[in-house]
CSV table of C-alpha atoms in Angstrom, one decimal:
chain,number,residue,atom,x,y,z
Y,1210,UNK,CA,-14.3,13.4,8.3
Y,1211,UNK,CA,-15.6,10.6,10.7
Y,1212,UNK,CA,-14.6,6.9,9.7
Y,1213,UNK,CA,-16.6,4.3,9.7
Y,1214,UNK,CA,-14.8,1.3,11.4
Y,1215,UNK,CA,-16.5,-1.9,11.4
Y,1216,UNK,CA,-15.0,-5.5,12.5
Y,1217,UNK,CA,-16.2,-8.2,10.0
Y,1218,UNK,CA,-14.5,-11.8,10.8
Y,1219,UNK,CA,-11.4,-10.7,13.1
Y,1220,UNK,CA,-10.8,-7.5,10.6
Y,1221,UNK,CA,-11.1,-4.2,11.3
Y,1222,UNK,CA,-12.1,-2.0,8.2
Y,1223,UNK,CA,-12.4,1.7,7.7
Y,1224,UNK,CA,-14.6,2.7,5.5
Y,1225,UNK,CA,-14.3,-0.1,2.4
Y,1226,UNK,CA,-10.9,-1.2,3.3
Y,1227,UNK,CA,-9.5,-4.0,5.7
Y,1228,UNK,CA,-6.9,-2.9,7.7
Y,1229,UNK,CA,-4.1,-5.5,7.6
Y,1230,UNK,CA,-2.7,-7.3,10.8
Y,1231,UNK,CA,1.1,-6.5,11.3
Y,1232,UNK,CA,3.9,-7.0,13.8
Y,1233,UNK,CA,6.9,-5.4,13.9
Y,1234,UNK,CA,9.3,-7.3,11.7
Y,1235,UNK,CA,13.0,-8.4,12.4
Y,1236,UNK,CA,15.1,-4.7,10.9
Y,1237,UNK,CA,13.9,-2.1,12.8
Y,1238,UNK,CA,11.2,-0.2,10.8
Y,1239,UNK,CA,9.8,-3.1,8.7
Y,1240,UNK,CA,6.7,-4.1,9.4
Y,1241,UNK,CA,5.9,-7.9,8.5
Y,1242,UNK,CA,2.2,-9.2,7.4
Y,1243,UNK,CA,0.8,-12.0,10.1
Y,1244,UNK,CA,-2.2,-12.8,7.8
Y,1245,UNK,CA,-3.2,-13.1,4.1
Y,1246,UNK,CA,-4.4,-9.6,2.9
Y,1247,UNK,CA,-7.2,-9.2,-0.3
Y,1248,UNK,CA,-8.3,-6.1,-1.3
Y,1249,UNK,CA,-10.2,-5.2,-4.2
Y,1250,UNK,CA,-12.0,-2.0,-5.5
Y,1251,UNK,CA,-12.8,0.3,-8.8
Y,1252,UNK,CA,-10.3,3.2,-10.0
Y,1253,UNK,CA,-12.1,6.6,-10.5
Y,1254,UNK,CA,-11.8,5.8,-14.2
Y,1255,UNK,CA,-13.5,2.7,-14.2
Y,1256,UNK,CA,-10.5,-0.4,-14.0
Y,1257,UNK,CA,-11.1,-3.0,-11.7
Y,1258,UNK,CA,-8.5,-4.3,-9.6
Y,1259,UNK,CA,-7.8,-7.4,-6.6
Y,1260,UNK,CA,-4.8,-7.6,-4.8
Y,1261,UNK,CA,-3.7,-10.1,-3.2
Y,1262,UNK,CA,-0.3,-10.0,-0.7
Y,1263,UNK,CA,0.5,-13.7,1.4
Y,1264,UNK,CA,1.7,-13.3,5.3
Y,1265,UNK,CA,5.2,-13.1,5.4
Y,1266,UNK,CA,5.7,-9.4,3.5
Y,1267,UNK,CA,7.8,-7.1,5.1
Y,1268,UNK,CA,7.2,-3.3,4.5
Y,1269,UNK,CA,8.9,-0.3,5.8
Y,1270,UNK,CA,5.4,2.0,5.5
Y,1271,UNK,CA,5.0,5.3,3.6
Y,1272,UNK,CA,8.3,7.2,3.1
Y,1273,UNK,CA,7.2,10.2,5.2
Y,1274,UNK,CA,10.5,12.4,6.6
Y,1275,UNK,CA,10.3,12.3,10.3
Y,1276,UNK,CA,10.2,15.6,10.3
Y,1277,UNK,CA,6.9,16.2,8.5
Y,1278,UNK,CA,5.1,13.5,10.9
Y,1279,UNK,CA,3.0,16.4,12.7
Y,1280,UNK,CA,2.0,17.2,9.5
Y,1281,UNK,CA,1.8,14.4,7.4
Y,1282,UNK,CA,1.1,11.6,10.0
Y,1283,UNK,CA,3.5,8.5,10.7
Y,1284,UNK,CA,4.8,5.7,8.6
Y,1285,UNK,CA,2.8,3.6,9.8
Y,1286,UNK,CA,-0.5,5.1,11.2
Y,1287,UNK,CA,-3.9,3.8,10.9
Y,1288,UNK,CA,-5.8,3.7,8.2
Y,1289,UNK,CA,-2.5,4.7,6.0
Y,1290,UNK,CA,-1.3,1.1,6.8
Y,1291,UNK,CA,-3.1,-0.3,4.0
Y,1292,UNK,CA,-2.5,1.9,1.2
Y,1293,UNK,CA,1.7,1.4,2.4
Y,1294,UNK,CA,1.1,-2.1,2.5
Y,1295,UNK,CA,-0.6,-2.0,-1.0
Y,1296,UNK,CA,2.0,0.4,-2.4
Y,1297,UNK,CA,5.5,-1.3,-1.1
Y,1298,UNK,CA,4.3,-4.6,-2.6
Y,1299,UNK,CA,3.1,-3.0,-5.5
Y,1300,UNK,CA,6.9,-1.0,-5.6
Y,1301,UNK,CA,8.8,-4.5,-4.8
Y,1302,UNK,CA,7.1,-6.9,-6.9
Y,1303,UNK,CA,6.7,-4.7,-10.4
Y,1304,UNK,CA,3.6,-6.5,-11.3
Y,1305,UNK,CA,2.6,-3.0,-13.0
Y,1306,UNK,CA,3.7,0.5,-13.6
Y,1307,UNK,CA,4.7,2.7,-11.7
Y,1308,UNK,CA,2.1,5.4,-12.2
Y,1309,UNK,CA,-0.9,2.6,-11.1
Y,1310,UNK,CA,1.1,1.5,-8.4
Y,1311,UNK,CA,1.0,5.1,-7.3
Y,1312,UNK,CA,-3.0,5.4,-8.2
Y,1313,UNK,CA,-3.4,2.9,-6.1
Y,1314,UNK,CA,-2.0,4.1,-3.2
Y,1315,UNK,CA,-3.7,7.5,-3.8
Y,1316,UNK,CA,-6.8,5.8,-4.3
Y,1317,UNK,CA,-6.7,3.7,-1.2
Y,1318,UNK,CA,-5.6,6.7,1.0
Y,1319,UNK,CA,-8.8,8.7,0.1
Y,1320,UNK,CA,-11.2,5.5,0.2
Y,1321,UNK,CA,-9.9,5.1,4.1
Y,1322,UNK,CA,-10.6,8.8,4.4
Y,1323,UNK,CA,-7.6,11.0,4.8
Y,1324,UNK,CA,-8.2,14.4,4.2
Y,1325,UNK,CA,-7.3,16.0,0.8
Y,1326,UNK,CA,-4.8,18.6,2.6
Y,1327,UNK,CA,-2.6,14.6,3.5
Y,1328,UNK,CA,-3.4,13.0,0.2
Y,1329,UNK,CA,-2.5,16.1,-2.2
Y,1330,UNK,CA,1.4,16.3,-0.5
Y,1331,UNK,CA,1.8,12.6,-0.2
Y,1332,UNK,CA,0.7,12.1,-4.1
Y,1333,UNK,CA,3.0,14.9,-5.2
Y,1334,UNK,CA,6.3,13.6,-3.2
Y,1335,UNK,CA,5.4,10.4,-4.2
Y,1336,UNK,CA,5.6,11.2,-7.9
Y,1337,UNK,CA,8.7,13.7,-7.6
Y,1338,UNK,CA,10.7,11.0,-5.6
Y,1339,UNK,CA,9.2,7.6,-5.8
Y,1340,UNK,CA,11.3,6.7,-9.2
Y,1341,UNK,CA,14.4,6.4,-7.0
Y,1342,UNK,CA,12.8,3.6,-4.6
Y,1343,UNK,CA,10.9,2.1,-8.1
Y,1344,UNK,CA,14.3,1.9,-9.9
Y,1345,UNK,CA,16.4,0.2,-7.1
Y,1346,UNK,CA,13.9,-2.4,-7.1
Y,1347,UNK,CA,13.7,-3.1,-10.4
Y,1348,UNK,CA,17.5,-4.1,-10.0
Y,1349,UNK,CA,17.0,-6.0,-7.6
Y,1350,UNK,CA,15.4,-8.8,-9.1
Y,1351,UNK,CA,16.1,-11.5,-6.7
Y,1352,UNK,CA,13.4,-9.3,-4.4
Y,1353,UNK,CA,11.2,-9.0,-6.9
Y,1354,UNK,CA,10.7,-11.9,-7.8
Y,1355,UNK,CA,10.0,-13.1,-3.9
Y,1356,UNK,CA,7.7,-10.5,-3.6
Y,1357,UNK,CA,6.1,-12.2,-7.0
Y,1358,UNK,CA,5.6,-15.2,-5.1
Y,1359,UNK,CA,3.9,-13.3,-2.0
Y,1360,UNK,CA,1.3,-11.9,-3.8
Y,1361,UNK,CA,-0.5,-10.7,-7.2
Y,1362,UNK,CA,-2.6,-8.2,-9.0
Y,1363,UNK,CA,-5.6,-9.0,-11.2
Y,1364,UNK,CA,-6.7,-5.6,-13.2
Y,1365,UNK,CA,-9.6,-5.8,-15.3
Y,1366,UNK,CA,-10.0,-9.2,-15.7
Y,1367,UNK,CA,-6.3,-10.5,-15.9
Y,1368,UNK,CA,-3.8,-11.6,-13.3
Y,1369,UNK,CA,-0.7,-9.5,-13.6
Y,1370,UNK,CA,1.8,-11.9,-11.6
């Protein structure tokens, strides 16, 4: 399926989703966030949602086993940058449950267009594996709450912070 990519004010978007500008961070693999990123957009059942993440965030990408990179896609690859961006804040900061934070990131992935053959996988692993990452943040709190300050989620009317 063809993308449409657009640039609209210095940002690329694919389909109805800005692509966020990155460099690579300090630890190799971390990504970090060179400009504010807002995205906002309607869940297939209907719930609204804006998020909001300030420069500065560092993210490691989607958890993807180099081994399955042929198949799945890299970390880090275009359009799949957002939804990681969206979904490692989302995991870090615990604005909301796990199970939206992982919508989300399903949601996002299809909006930018990747196939249902790279969503279906991703969204299964994600759900069989992502409590461990989800749980070692939550005890972290001291990262939490930074990513708290780097960001928020407003769903259906109310800022989750």
């Amino acid at each position: 399926m063809a993308v449409k990519t657009e640039i609209i004010c210095g940002t690329t978007w694919w389909n109805d989703v800005p692509m966020p500008h990155v460099t690579p961070g300090v630890v190799a693999g971390e990504w970090r966030l060179d400009q504010d990123y807002h995205f906002g957009s309607v869940l297939p059942d209907g719930r609204a949602f804006v998020i909001w993440i300030r420069h500065g965030f560092t993210f490691d990408g989607a958890s993807i086993p180099r081994s399955l990179w042929r198949v799945c896609g890299a970390p880090m690859e275009i359009p799949r940058i957002a939804a990681a961006l969206i979904h490692d804040w989302l995991y870090r900061a615990q604005v909301c449950d796990r199970e939206l934070a992982d919508e989300i990131f399903n949601f996002v992935c299809k909006t930018v267009g990747m196939s249902s053959w790279r969503t279906g996988p991703e969204w299964a692993a994600l759900r069989a594996f992502g409590g461990s990452a989800w749980n070692e943040n939550r005890k972290e709190w001291a990262k939490v709450s930074a990513a708290r300050e780097l960001g928020s989620l407003v769903l259906e009317g109310e800022e989750i912070k």
